[in-house]
PDB file of N, CA and C in Angstrom:
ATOM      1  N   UNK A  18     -29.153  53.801 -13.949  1.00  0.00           N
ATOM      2  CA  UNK A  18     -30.516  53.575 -14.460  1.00  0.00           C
ATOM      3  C   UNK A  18     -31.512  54.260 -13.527  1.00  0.00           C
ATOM      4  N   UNK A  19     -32.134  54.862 -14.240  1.00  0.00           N
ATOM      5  CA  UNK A  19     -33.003  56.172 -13.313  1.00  0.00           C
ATOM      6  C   UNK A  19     -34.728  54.812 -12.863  1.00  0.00           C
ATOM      7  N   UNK A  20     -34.785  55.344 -11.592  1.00  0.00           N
ATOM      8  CA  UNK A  20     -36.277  54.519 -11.186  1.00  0.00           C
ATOM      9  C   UNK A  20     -37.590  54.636 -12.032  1.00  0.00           C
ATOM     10  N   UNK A  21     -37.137  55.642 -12.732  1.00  0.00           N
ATOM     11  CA  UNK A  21     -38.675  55.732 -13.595  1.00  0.00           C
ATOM     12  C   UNK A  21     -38.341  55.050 -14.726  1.00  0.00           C
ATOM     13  N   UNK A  22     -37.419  54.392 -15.538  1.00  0.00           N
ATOM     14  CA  UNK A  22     -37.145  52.862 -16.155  1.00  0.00           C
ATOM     15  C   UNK A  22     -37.518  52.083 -15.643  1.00  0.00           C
ATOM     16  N   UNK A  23     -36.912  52.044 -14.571  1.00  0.00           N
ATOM     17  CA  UNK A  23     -37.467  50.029 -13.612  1.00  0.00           C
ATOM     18  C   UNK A  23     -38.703  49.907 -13.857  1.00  0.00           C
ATOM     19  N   UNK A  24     -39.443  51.377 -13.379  1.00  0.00           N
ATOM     20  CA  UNK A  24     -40.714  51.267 -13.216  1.00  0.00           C
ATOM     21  C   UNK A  24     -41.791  51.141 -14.545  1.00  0.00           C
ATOM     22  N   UNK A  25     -40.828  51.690 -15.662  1.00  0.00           N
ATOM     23  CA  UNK A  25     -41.522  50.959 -17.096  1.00  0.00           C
ATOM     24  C   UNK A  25     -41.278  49.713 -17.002  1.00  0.00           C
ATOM     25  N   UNK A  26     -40.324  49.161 -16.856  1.00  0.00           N
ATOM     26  CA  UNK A  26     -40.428  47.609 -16.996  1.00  0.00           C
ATOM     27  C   UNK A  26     -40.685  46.800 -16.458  1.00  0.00           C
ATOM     28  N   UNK A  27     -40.688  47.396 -15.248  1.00  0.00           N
ATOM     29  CA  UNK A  27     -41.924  46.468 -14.454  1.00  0.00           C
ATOM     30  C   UNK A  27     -43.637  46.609 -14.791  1.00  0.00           C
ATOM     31  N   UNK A  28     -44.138  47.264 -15.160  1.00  0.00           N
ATOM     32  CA  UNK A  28     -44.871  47.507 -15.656  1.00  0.00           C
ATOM     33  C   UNK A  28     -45.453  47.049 -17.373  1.00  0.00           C
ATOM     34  N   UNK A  29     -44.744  46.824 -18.008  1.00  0.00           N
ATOM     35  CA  UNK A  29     -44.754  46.672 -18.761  1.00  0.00           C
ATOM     36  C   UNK A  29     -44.982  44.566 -19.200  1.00  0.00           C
ATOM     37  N   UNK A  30     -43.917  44.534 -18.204  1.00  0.00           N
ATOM     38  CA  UNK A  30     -43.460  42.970 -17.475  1.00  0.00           C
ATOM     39  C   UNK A  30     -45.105  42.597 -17.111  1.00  0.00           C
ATOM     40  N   UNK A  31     -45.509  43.047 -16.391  1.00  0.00           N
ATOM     41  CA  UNK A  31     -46.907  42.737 -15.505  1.00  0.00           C
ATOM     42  C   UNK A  31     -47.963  43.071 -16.446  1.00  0.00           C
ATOM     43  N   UNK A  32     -47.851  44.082 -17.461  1.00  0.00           N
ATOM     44  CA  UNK A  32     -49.055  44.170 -18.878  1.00  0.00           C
ATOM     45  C   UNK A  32     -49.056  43.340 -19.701  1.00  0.00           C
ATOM     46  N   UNK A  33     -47.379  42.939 -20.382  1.00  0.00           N
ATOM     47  CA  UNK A  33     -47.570  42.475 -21.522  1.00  0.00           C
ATOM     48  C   UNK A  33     -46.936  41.316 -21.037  1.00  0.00           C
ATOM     49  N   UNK A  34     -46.653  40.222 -20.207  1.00  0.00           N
ATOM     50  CA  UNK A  34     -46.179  39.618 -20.028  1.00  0.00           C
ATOM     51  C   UNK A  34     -44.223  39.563 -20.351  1.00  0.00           C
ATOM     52  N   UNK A  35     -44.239  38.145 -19.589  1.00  0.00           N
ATOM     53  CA  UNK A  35     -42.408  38.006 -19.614  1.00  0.00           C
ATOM     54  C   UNK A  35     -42.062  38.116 -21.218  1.00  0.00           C
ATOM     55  N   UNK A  36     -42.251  37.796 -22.821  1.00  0.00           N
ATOM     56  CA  UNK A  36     -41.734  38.159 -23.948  1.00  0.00           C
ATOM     57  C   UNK A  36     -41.057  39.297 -23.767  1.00  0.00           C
ATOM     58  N   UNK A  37     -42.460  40.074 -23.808  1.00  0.00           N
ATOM     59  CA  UNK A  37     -41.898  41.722 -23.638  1.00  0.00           C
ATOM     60  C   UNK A  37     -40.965  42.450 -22.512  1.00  0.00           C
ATOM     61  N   UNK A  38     -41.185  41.779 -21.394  1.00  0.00           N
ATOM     62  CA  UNK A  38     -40.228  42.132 -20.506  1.00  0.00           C
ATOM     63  C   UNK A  38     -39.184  41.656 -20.675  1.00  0.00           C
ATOM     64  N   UNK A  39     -39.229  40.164 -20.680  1.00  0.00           N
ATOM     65  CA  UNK A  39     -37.483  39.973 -21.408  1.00  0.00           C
ATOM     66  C   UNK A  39     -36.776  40.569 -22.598  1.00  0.00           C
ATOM     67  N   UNK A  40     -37.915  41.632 -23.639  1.00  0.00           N
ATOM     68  CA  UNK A  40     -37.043  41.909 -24.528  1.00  0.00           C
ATOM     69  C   UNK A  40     -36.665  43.578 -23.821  1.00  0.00           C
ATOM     70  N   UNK A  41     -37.529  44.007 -23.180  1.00  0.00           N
ATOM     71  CA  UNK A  41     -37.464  45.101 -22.258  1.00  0.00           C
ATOM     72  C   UNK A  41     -35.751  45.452 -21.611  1.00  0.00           C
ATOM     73  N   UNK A  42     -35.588  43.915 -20.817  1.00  0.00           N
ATOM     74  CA  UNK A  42     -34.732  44.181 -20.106  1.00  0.00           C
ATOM     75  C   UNK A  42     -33.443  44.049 -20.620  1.00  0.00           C
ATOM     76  N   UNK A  43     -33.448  43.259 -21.784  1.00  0.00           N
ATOM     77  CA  UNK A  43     -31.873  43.082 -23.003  1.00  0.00           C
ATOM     78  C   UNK A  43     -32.023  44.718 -23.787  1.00  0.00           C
ATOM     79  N   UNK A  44     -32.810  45.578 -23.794  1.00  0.00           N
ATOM     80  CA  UNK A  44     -32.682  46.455 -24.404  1.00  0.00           C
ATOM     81  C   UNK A  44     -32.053  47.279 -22.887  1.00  0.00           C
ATOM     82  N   UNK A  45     -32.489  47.772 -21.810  1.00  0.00           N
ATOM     83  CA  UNK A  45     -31.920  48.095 -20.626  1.00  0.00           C
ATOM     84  C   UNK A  45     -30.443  47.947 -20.870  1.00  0.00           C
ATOM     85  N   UNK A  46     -30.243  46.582 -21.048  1.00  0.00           N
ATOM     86  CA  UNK A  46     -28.605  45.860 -20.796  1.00  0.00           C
ATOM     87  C   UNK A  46     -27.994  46.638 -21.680  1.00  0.00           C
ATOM     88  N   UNK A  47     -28.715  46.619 -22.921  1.00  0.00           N
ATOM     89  CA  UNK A  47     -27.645  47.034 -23.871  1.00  0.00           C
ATOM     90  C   UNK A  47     -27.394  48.611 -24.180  1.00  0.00           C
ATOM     91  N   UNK A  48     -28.494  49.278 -23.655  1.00  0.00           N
ATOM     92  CA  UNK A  48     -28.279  50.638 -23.336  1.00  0.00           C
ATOM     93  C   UNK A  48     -26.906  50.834 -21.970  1.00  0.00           C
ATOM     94  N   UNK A  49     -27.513  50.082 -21.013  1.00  0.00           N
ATOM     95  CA  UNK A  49     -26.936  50.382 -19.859  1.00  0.00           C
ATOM     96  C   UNK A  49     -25.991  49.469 -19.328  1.00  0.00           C
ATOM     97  N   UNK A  50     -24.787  49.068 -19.751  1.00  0.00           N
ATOM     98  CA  UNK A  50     -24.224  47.399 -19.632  1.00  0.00           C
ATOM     99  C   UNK A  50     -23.616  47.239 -18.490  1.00  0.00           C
ATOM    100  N   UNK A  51     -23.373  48.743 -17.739  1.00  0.00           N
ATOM    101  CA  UNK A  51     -22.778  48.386 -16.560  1.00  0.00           C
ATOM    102  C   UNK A  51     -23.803  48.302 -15.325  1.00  0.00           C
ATOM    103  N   UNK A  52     -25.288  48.472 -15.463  1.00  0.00           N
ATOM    104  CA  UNK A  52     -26.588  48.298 -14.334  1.00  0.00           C
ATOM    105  C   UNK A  52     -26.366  46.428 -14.447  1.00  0.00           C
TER     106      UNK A  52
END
């Protein structure tokens, strides 16, 4: 998982609140299942 992801979702996490970041980060997972 490249740092300029994290850094959308952290970002994103801190804009739109935890919803969106939690759906943020199950989309991560499921792209990336072994991070």
């Amino acid at each position: 998982m490249s740092p300029a992801t994290l850094r959308v979702g952290i970002v994103a996490n801190e804009v739109s609140g935890d919803i969106l970041g939690a759906a943020l980060v199950a989309e991560i997972r499921a792209l990336a299942p072994q991070a």
